[in-house]
Each structure stands twice: as structure tokens, then as C-alpha cells.
Amino acid sequence: MSLDIQHIRSQFPILNREVNGQSLVYLDNGATSQKPKVVLDTLDTYYEKYNANVHRGIHTLSQEATDLMEESRRKIQAFINAKHDHEIIFTRGTTEGINLVSNVLRNVLTAEDEIIITEIEHHSNIVPWQLLCERTGAKLKYIPLTKEGILDITKLDDLLTDKTKLVCVNQVSNALGVVNPIEIIIQKAHEKGAWVLIDAAQSAPHTPIDVQKMDCDFLVFSGHKMYGPTGIGVLYGKEDILNALPPFHGGGEMIKDVTMEKSTYACLPFKFEAGTPDIAGIIGLGAAVDFINSIGIQTIHDYEKELVDYTIQRLSEFEEVEIYAKDAEHSGAVSFNLKFDGVHSSDVGMILDKKGIAVRTGHHCAQPIMQHFNIPGTVRASFAVYNTKAEIDTFIDGLKTAIRMLG
Ligand SMILES: Cc1ncc(COP(=O)(O)O)c(C=O)c1O
């Protein structure tokens, strides 16, 4: 299916900006995506017409705001094909979703238990598990990377034991753009009775997700990487597991009854949503899902694959460029470096910025991967549905300048 990219681009006001006198070429979507007009307008309209606190008001505004918020929850339920809308917990983002799960497991895990993560995780999917293991005495194990930088899944059988309680892995690596074999990981973990948490921060904007088919136990993602506002994210959990776990934050909204002696807790999803939520952000995220659906997530996936393949093809023209995990399946991002001694990824990033091209440089909050390759960082170009091959050509022209200047 051919996309009307100019029509899509016209919905993103920021793409008309100039940076350093040049048209903006925004290739830092892995960090955060730009926002379409429908999301910006939804935020304005919410504050202009509906602003009220949710779930506790008898008055009309409160009921309207509640309806909009709960409609958004159902949009997200449909977006990831969750069985129930109460399996959708609103968080501040991927990081908070993972910290929620790791915190509520503090009184569930013991020193006898084991957690498996991988060497290809964002710090958000490493540090919370290290903290949990420090607090419970549980053991943290890693699926290692091959020399090329893809998960060495052959090691999984040895790592999984009867003690494994949880396996946590990202569906797509933010640092390398590599797609991880989550299906086999989920299947093998379940054979041992372990739960699986999928970090979908870099897949939800790019790939159709069906949590029932995937059969993951938890899945987390951030709104701001999928055309939605910052400060809002989602934790999906299977109903029976969420019901069995204790609450995270205590406060308003998450209780059934409170006496001076003790409290009982609300049903899902409210048990995990203490305090006033980011109502505008939630409704804005619903608008972002509408935007994605107006194009189709599979169509977005197929188009972005063309962009990624084209980027790898163009980068391969230069013997000065090293592409990481080049032959692996990629989604949404490509990571590389110039092979020159003493040249840092940020040197390349600064030259590109002078030409209005935004890429990310450095360790991408994934230092273990950098340690694996023995490098301080990489240059990462990451894509959204509004990017074009012409922009990739502009980026490659900018890279030629960087090669000339730094070589
Ligand atoms: C794979 C992955 N996990 C987790 C995160 C953290 O997301 P957030 O900062 O939105 O909580 C990111 C952000 O870049 C990511 O790419």
C-alpha cells in the first residue's frame, strides 16, 4: 500500500521547522516521536472543555473527563488486543511500568528465586531488577550477546531453571534496532513456569502487538515514543497475575475502604493507579492510537522497514562506516560508528546537527551493549512514519561531510 507521506507530514507542525538554517530532518524518534495535530488539539480541547478530576465527581465535567479517560483505556486495550480493559494500567512510561512490577515483587520473590534479563536491555530494564535482587537476595542472570550483537538464544536453556520466576526482555533494542526472538523466550520461560515481561518501548510504535497471541505476562510501553504526549505510558498485565499482586503506590483512587487500622484495595485497574492520573496525557495517548490506526500499524511497519533497509543499504556504501548487528532483523533504528580512531559518535552528531539533522549519539542508556562492543557509544538514526527516503539521502550527504571532516 502506498502512503500519502506529504499528507502525513502535514499533520506534524514541527516538521516545518528549520534548524541551523536547514529544514529539520528528525531521525531521533527512538528517543521520542513528534506529535500530530490531532494529539496537540486533543490536549487543548481537554483543558478548554473537559478539565475536571476523574472517577470521583458527580458533576458533568467529571463524568465527561472520566468517560474520555476510560475510552482511551479501551483504545489501548484494542491496540494491543488485551482481553480486558482493566488489564491496562496507566503509568508515566516504560520506566515506571517496569519499576511498578519490580516493586510489587519485593514481597513475592525470595533469595531462592532467579530473574533472567539480557545484555541488550535499556537501563530501565536492568536497574529495577538489580534493585529487586539487592532487596530480596534473588539472583540476576543475563542472556548474553553474540559477537555480532544479537541475543545468543542458545544459552537460554542453561539459564532457565526451576528457580526462574521472571524473564524480562525488550522486543526491539533501542540501542541497535535489533528485533529480539521474544516468541521463543516466552515459550521456554513458560515451560519453566516463569512470567515474562516484554519491554515494548521500541516496538509499540512500529509493530502490531497482540498480547494474547504473544502470551506475555506483562508488557510496558511509553506514549511519547508513539506520537503521544510525554509522561504517560502503559503497563499491561494478565488479569489473574495483577489480581494476585499487592498494590504499588498507596493513596486515593486505589482503595476500597480505609480505616485508621487498615485499608482494602480497589479492583483492577484502579488498585495500581493511586492518585490523580495524567488525565490529559491519557486522552492524548488515545488520540495517538487513533492517529496510528488511521494509517494502520502494519502499514507503518512495512513502510518503516523500507526506510530501515534503505538506510542500511546507503550506510553500507561507505567502508568508513561500521553498522552494528548489520545482518540482524531491524525495526525502527540503525546504529553505526565511523571507524576513525579517536572519533566519538557525538562528533558525527554535532556535524549532522549543523545541517538540521537530528540523530542520537552516545550509549543510548544501554551501557552493557557498549561494553560488549568496547565502544563509548554509537550514532543512531531512528524512524517514524513521517520520515522519507529523501531525508535519508540528506542524512547520508551530511554523513559524507562528517567523513570528510573527521577522517
Ligand atoms: C527499550 C526501552 N526501554 C525503556 C525505555 C524507557 O522509556 P521511558 O524513558 O519513556 O520510560 C526506553 C527509552 O528510550 C527504551 O528505548
Short mmCIF file of N, CA, C and O and ligand atoms in Angstrom, two decimals, residues 30 93-95 122 124 174 199 201-202 222 224-225, ligand 1:
data_model
loop_
_atom_site.label_atom_id
_atom_site.label_comp_id
_atom_site.label_asym_id
_atom_site.label_seq_id
_atom_site.Cartn_x
_atom_site.Cartn_y
_atom_site.Cartn_z
N GLY A 30 13.50 7.23 18.16
CA GLY A 30 13.66 6.24 19.22
C GLY A 30 13.68 6.91 20.59
O GLY A 30 13.30 6.32 21.59
N GLY A 93 5.29 5.92 32.08
CA GLY A 93 6.07 5.48 30.92
C GLY A 93 6.62 4.09 31.15
O GLY A 93 6.32 3.44 32.17
N THR A 94 7.43 3.64 30.22
CA THR A 94 8.03 2.31 30.31
C THR A 94 8.78 2.13 31.64
O THR A 94 8.65 1.12 32.31
N THR A 95 9.57 3.15 31.97
CA THR A 95 10.40 3.06 33.18
C THR A 95 9.52 2.82 34.41
O THR A 95 9.81 1.95 35.24
N HIS A 122 17.73 -1.77 27.75
CA HIS A 122 17.82 -0.38 28.20
C HIS A 122 18.03 -0.42 29.72
O HIS A 122 17.57 -1.34 30.39
N SER A 124 16.50 0.93 31.91
CA SER A 124 15.19 0.79 32.58
C SER A 124 14.80 -0.65 32.83
O SER A 124 13.94 -0.92 33.67
N ASN A 174 16.58 -0.59 21.71
CA ASN A 174 16.65 0.84 21.40
C ASN A 174 18.04 1.21 20.89
O ASN A 174 18.18 2.13 20.08
N ASP A 199 9.44 -5.45 27.29
CA ASP A 199 9.62 -4.01 27.15
C ASP A 199 9.34 -3.68 25.68
O ASP A 199 10.15 -3.97 24.80
N ALA A 201 8.83 -0.62 24.48
CA ALA A 201 9.03 0.82 24.23
C ALA A 201 9.37 1.09 22.77
O ALA A 201 8.90 2.07 22.18
N GLN A 202 10.20 0.19 22.17
CA GLN A 202 10.64 0.43 20.79
C GLN A 202 9.88 -0.42 19.78
O GLN A 202 10.21 -0.39 18.59
N SER A 222 5.76 3.35 26.29
CA SER A 222 5.65 4.79 26.58
C SER A 222 4.85 5.48 25.49
O SER A 222 5.10 5.24 24.30
N HIS A 224 5.03 8.63 24.61
CA HIS A 224 5.74 9.69 23.86
C HIS A 224 6.56 9.16 22.69
O HIS A 224 6.98 9.94 21.83
N LYS A 225 6.80 7.85 22.66
CA LYS A 225 7.55 7.29 21.52
C LYS A 225 6.61 6.87 20.40
O LYS A 225 7.04 6.39 19.36
C1 LIG B 1 13.79 -0.17 25.04
C2 LIG B 1 13.49 0.94 26.00
N1 LIG B 1 13.08 0.65 27.23
C3 LIG B 1 12.77 1.60 28.13
C4 LIG B 1 12.87 2.94 27.81
C5 LIG B 1 12.49 3.98 28.80
O1 LIG B 1 11.39 4.68 28.36
P1 LIG B 1 10.85 5.96 29.14
O2 LIG B 1 12.04 6.86 29.31
O3 LIG B 1 9.81 6.53 28.25
O4 LIG B 1 10.32 5.47 30.44
C6 LIG B 1 13.31 3.30 26.53
C7 LIG B 1 13.50 4.70 26.17
O5 LIG B 1 14.29 5.04 25.31
C8 LIG B 1 13.61 2.27 25.61
O6 LIG B 1 14.02 2.56 24.37
#
